[in-house]
Coordinates of C-alpha atoms in Angstrom, one line a residue:
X1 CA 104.3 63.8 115.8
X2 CA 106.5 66.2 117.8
X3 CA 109.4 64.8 119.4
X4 CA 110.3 66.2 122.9
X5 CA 112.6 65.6 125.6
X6 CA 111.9 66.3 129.4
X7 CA 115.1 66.4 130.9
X8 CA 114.6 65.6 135.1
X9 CA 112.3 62.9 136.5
X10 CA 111.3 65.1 139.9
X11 CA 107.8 66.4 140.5
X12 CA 108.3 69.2 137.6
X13 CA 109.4 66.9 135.1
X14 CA 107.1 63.6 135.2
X15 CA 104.0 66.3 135.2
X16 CA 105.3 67.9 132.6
X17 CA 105.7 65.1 130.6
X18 CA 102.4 64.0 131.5
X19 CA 101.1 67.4 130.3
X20 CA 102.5 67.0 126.8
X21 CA 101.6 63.5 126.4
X22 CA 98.3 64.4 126.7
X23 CA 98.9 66.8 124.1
X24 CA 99.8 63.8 121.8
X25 CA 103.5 64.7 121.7
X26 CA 106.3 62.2 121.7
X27 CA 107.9 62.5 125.0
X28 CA 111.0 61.1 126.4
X29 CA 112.0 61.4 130.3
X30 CA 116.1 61.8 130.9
X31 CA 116.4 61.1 134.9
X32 CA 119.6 60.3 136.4
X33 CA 118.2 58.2 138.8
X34 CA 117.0 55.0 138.9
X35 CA 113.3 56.0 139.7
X36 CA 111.5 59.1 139.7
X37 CA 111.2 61.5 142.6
X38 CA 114.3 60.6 143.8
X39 CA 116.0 63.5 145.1
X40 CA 114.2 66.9 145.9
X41 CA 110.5 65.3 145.3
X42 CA 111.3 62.3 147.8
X43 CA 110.5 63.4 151.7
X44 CA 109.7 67.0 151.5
X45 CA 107.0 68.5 154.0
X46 CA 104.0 67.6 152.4
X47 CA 102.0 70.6 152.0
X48 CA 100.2 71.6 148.7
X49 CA 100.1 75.2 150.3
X50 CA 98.8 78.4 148.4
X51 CA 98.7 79.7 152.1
X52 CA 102.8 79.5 151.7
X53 CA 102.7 81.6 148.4
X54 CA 105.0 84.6 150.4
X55 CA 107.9 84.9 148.6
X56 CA 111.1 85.6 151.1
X57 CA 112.2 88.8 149.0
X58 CA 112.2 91.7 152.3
X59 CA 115.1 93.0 153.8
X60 CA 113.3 91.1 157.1
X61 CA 114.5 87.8 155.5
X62 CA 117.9 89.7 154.3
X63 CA 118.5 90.7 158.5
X64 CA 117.6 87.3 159.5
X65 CA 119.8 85.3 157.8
X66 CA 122.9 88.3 158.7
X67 CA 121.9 87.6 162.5
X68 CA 121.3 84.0 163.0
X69 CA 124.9 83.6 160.3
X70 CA 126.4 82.1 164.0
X71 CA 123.8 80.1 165.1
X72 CA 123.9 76.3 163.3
X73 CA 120.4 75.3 164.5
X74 CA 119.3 78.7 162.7
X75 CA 115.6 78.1 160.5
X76 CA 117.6 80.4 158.3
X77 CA 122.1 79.8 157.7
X78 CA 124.4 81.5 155.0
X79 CA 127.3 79.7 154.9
X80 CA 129.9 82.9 155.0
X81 CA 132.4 81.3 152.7
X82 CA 132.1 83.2 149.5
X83 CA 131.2 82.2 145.7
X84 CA 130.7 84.6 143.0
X85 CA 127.4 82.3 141.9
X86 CA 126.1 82.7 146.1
X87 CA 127.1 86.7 145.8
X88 CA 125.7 87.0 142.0
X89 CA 122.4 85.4 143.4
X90 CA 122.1 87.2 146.8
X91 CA 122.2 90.6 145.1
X92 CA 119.5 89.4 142.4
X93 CA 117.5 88.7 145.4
X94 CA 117.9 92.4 147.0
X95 CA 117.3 93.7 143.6
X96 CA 113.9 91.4 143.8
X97 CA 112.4 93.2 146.8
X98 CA 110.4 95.8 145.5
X99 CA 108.3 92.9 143.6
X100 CA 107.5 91.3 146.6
X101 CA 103.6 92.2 147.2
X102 CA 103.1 91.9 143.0
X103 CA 105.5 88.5 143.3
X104 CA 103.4 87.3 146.4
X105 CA 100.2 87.6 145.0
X106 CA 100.5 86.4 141.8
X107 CA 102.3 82.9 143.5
X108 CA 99.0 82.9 145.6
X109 CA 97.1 83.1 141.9
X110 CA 99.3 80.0 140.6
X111 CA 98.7 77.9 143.4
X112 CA 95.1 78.1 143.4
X113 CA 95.2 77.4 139.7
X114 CA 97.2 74.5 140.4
X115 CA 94.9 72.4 142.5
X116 CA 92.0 71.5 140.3
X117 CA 94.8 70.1 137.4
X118 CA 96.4 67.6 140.7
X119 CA 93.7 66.5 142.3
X120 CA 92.2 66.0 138.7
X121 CA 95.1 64.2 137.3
X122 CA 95.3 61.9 140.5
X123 CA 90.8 60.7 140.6
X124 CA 91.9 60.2 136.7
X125 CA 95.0 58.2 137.3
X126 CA 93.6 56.4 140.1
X127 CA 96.6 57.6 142.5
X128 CA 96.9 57.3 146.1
X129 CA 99.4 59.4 147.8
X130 CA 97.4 60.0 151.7
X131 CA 95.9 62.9 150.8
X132 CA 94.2 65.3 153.4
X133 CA 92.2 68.0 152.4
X134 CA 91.6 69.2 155.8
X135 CA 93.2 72.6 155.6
X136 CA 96.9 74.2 157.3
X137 CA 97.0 75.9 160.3
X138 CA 99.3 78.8 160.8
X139 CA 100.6 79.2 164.3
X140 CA 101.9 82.5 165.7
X141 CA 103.6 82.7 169.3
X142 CA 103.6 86.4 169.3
X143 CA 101.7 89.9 168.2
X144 CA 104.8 91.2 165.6
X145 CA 104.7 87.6 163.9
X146 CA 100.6 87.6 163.7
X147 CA 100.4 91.4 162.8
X148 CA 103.1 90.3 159.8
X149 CA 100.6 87.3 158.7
X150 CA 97.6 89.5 158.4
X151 CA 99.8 91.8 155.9
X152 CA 100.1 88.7 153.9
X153 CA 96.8 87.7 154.5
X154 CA 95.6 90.8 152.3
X155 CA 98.3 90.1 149.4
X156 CA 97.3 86.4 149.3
X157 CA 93.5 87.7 149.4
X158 CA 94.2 89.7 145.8
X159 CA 95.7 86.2 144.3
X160 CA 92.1 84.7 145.2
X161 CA 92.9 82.8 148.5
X162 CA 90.6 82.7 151.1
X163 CA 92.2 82.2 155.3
X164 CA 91.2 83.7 158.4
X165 CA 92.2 84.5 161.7
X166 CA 91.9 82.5 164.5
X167 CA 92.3 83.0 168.0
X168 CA 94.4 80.5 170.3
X169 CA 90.8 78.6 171.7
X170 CA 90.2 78.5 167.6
X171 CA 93.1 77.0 167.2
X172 CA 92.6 74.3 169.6
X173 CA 89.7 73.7 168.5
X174 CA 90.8 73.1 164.5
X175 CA 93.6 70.9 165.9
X176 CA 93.5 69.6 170.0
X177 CA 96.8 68.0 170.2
X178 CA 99.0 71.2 169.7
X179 CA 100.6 72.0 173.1
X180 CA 102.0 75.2 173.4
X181 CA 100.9 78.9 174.5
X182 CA 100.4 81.1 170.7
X183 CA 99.0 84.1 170.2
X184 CA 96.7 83.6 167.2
X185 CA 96.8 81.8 164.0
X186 CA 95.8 81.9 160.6
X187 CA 93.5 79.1 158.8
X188 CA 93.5 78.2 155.0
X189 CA 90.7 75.4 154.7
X190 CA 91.0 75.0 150.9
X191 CA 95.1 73.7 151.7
X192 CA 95.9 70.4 151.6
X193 CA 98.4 67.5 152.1
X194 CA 100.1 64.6 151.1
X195 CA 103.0 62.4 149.8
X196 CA 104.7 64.0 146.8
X197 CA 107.0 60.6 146.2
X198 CA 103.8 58.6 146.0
X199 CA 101.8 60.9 143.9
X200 CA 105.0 61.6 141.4
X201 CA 105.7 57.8 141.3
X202 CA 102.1 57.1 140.6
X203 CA 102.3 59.6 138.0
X204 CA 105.7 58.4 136.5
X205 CA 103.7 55.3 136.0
X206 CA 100.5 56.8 134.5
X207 CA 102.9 58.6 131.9
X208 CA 104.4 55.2 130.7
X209 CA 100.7 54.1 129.8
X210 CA 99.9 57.1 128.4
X211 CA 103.6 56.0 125.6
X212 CA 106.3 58.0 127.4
X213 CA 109.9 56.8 126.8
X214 CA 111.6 57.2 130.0
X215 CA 115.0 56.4 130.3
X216 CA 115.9 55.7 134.1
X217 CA 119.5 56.0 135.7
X218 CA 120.3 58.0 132.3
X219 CA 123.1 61.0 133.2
X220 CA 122.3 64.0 130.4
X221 CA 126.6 64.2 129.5
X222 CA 126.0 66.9 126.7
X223 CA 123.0 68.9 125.3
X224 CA 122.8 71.2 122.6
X225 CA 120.1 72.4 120.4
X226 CA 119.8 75.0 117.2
X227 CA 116.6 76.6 115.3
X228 CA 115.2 73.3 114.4
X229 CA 116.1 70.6 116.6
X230 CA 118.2 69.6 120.1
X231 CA 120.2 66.9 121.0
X232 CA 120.5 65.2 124.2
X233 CA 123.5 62.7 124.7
X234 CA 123.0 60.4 128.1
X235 CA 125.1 57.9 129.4
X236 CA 123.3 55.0 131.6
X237 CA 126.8 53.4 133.5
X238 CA 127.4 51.2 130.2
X239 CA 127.3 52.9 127.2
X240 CA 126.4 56.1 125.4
X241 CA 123.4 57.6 123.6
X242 CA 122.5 61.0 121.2
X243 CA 119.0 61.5 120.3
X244 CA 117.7 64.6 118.2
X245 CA 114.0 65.7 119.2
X246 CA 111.7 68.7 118.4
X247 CA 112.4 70.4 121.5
X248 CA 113.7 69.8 125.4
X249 CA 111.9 71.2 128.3
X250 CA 114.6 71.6 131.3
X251 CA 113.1 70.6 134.7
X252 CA 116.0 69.2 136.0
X253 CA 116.0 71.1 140.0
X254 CA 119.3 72.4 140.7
X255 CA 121.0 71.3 137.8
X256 CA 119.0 73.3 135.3
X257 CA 121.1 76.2 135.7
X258 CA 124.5 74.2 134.4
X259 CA 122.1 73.2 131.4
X260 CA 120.8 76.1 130.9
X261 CA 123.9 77.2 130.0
X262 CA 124.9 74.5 127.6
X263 CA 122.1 76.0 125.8
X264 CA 123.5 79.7 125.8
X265 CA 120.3 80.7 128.5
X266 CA 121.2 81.9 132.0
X267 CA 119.0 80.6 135.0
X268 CA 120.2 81.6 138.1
X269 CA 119.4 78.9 140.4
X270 CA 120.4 78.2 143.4
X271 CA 120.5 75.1 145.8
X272 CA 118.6 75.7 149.4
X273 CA 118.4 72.5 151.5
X274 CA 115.8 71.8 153.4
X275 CA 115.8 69.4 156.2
X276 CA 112.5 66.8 157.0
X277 CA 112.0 64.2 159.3
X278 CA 109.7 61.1 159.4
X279 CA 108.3 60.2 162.6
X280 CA 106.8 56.6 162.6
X281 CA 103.8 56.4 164.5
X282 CA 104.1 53.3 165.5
X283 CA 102.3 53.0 168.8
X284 CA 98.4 54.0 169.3
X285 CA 99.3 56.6 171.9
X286 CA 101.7 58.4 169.0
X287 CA 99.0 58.3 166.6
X288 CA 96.1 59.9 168.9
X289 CA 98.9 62.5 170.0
X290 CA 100.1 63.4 166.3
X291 CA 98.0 66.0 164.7
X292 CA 95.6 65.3 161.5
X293 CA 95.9 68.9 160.3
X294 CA 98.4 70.7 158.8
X295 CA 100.9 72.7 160.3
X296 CA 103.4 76.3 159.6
X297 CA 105.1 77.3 162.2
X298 CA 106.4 80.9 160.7
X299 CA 108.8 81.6 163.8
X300 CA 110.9 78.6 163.0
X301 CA 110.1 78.2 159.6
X302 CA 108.3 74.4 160.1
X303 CA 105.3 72.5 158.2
X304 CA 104.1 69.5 159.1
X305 CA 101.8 66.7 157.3
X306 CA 100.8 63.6 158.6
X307 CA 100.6 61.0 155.9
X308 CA 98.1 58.2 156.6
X309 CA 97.4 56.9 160.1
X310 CA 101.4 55.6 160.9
X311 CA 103.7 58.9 159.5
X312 CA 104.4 62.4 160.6
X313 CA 106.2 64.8 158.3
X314 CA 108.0 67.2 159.5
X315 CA 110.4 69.4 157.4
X316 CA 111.3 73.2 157.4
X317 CA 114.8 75.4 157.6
X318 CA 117.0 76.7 154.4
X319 CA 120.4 76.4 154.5
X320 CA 123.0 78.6 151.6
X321 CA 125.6 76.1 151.7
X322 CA 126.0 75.1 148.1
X323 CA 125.2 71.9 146.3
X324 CA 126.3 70.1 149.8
X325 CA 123.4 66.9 150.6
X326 CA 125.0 65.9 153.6
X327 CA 122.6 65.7 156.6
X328 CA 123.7 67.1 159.4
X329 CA 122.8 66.6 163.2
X330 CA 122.7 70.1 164.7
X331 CA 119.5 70.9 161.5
X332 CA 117.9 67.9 162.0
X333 CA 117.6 68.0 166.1
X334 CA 116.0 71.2 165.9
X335 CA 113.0 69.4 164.0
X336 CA 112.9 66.3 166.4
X337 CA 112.8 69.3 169.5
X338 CA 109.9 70.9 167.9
X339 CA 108.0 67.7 167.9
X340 CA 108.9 67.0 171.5
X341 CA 107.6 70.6 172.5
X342 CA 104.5 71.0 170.0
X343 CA 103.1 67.4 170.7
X344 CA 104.7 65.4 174.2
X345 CA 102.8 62.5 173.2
X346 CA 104.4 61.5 170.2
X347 CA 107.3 58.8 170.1
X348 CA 110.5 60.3 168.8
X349 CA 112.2 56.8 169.2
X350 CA 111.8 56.2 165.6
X351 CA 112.9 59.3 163.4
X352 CA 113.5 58.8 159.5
X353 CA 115.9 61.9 158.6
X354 CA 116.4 63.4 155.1
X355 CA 117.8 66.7 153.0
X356 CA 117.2 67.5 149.6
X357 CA 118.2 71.0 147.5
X358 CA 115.5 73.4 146.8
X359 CA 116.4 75.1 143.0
X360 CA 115.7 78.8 144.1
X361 CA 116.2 81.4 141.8
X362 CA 116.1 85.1 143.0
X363 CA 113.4 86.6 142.8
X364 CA 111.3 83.3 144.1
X365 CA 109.6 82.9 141.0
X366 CA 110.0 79.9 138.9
X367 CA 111.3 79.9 135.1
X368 CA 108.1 78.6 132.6
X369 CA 108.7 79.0 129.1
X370 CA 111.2 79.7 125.9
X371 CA 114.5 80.1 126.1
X372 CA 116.5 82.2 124.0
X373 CA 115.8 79.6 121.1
X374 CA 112.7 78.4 119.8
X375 CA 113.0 74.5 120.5
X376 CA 113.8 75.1 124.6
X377 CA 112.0 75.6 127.5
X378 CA 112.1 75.7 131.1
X379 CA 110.0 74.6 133.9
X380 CA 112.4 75.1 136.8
X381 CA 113.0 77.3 139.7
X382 CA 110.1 76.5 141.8
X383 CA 111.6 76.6 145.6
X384 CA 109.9 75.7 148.4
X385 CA 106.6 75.8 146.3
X386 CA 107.6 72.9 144.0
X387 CA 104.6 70.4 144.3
X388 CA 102.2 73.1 145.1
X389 CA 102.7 74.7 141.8
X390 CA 103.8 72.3 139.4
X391 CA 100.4 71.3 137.9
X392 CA 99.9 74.9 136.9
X393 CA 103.7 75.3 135.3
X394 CA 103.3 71.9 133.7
X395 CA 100.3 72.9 132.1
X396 CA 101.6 76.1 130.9
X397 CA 104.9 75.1 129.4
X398 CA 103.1 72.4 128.0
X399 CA 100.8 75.3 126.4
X400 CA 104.3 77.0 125.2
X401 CA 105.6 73.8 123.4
X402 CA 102.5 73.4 121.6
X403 CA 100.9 77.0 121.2
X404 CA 97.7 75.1 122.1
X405 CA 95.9 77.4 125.6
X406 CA 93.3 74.9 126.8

């Protein structure tokens, strides 16, 4: 039986390990933390979004982020302080541009794909993670922004997506407790929602019934592989360990790229932290005045989920600033703000804040596949699409591994 290591317990690597282990491979998880989904899978906004398939690649996002540079509150801030790895990446992303329709549509294509594996994996596994299937809703305050969204519309149309236009009585129909004055929207009914902790722990467990090894609160401390075989060394706070295995998928976020080259691949990611906030509906009046449908709010760069009857996730804005987690105040008040505006009626008294680092690479596309030797592989570099389209990139790594298409 083939031996393979998953290196990274987040959404990519716990379905990737369920992928192979239903291949019949021998699969062991290397996760850093104690638990699975612990860092960029843990609060993010919720969506499972082929409607959010755009990849930021045009010089409209390139002016953006030049302009709002001063403003700290900004949906998109470059920290100005140089590094060669934010320069290197930044011009890789220029250099991206003219793939932006063909890169666009074919993320539309890979999110669609991805659906059927989830939802299949979780009516097989039995997992419950408040799912919604009851579309998102894109909201647009003015003509420039909805004229832009039905150019996108069209490029999302060739990857096999279906949304419409709606006008602003549409809109309030679809979802009556948005306040506000909007010029039109956009609906995707086949989009959906949930909680990616809860589906990725539910998972995690479904893989350790299914004969997955997985070594919790194990730090990968050297990695190395040849022709025939790779090695992973861990350390778990007490001792040390080397194993030798068949193969090693990397799916490890924002530290791929450091393994990656450990393993004499380059993989250009780069962390962009996102901001969420929880708020718990805790009152009746909060939950009537919270919406059930999902939200993307492209002016601000905001998505919303509400997760069961007591929760409202509410995430959105990318900040360049390195591998820095800290949460700061002047990103996450810009999120509470938008709740206060888009629905009065919901308590903010109670507001659960979090950050977590996006692994971007350049062009917006993930990494899925061989490395430069025949016993690695990646599955990394998803973005801000990382639940949406990990069932589709587990599935075809998993196909790369084995050379078995299914």
């Amino acid at each position: 039986m083939k031996r393979i290591a998953v290196i990274g317990g987040g959404i990519t690597g716990i379905t990737t390990a369920y992928t192979l282990a239903k291949r019949g491979l021998d699969v062991t998880v290397y996760e850093k933390h104690r638990y699975a989904a612990m860092e960029t899978s843990f609060a993010n906004g919720g969506q499972l979004s082929a409607s959010n398939a755009e990849v930021w690649n045009n010089w409209q996002t390139v002016m953006k982020g030049i302009k709002w540079m001063s403003r700290r509150d900004a949906p998109l801030l470059v920290n100005p302080k140089p590094s060669w790895h934010k320069l290197s990446w930044f011009a890789e992303f220029i250099a991206a541009i003219p793939q932006y329709e063909k890169n666009t549509t074919e993320t539309a294509r890979l999110a669609i794909a991805a659906r059927d594996h989830l939802f299949a994996w979780a009516q097989e596994e039995g997992i419950d993670f408040d799912l919604k299937k009851q579309g998102i809703l894109h909201i647009y305050r003015d003509k420039a922004g909805f004229d832009h969204a039905a150019k996108v519309s069209r490029l999302l149309s060739a990857g096999g997506l279906e949304r419409r236009s709606v006008t602003p009585e549409e809109m309030k129909a679809i979802e009556p407790t948005l306040a506000g004055t909007y010029y039109g929207g956009f609906f995707t009914e086949s989009d959906s929602t949930g909680d990616i902790h809860k589906f990725t722990n539910g998972l995690a467990d479904a893989i350790q019934r299914l004969g997955v090894k997985t070594c919790y609160g194990h730090t990968v401390t050297e990695l190395s592989a040849d022709e025939r075989n790779a090695w992973v060394t861990a350390h778990d706070g007490t001792e040390q360990s080397r194993d030798t295995f068949d193969g090693v998928v990397i799916c490890a976020g924002v530290g791929s790229r450091g393994l990656a080259k450990k393993l004499g691949d380059r993989v250009n990611i780069y962390p962009v932290k996102g901001y969420s906030i929880t708020v718990e509906l805790d009152d009746e009046a909060s939950q009537k005045a919270a919406p059930t449908v999902s939200l993307l709010d492209d002016a601000t760069k905001i998505v919303t989920s509400r997760l069961g009857d007591g929760r409202f996730r509410v995430a959105g804005t990318a900040e360049f600033s390195g591998y820095n987690r800290d949460i700061k105040d002047d990103r996450i008040r810009p999120l509470t703000r938008w709740v206060e505006q888009c629905f009065p009626g919901v308590c903010t008294r109670k507001v659960v804040p979090w950050a977590g680092l996006r692994p971007m690479l350049p062009n917006m596309m993930p990494r899925v596949g061989p490395g430069r030797l025949p016993t690695v592989f990646y599955n990394t570099g998803h973005g801000h699409l990382g639940w949406t389209l990990s069932a589709i990139t587990a599935e075809l790594v998993a196909e790369s591994v084995t050379g078995d298409s299914r």
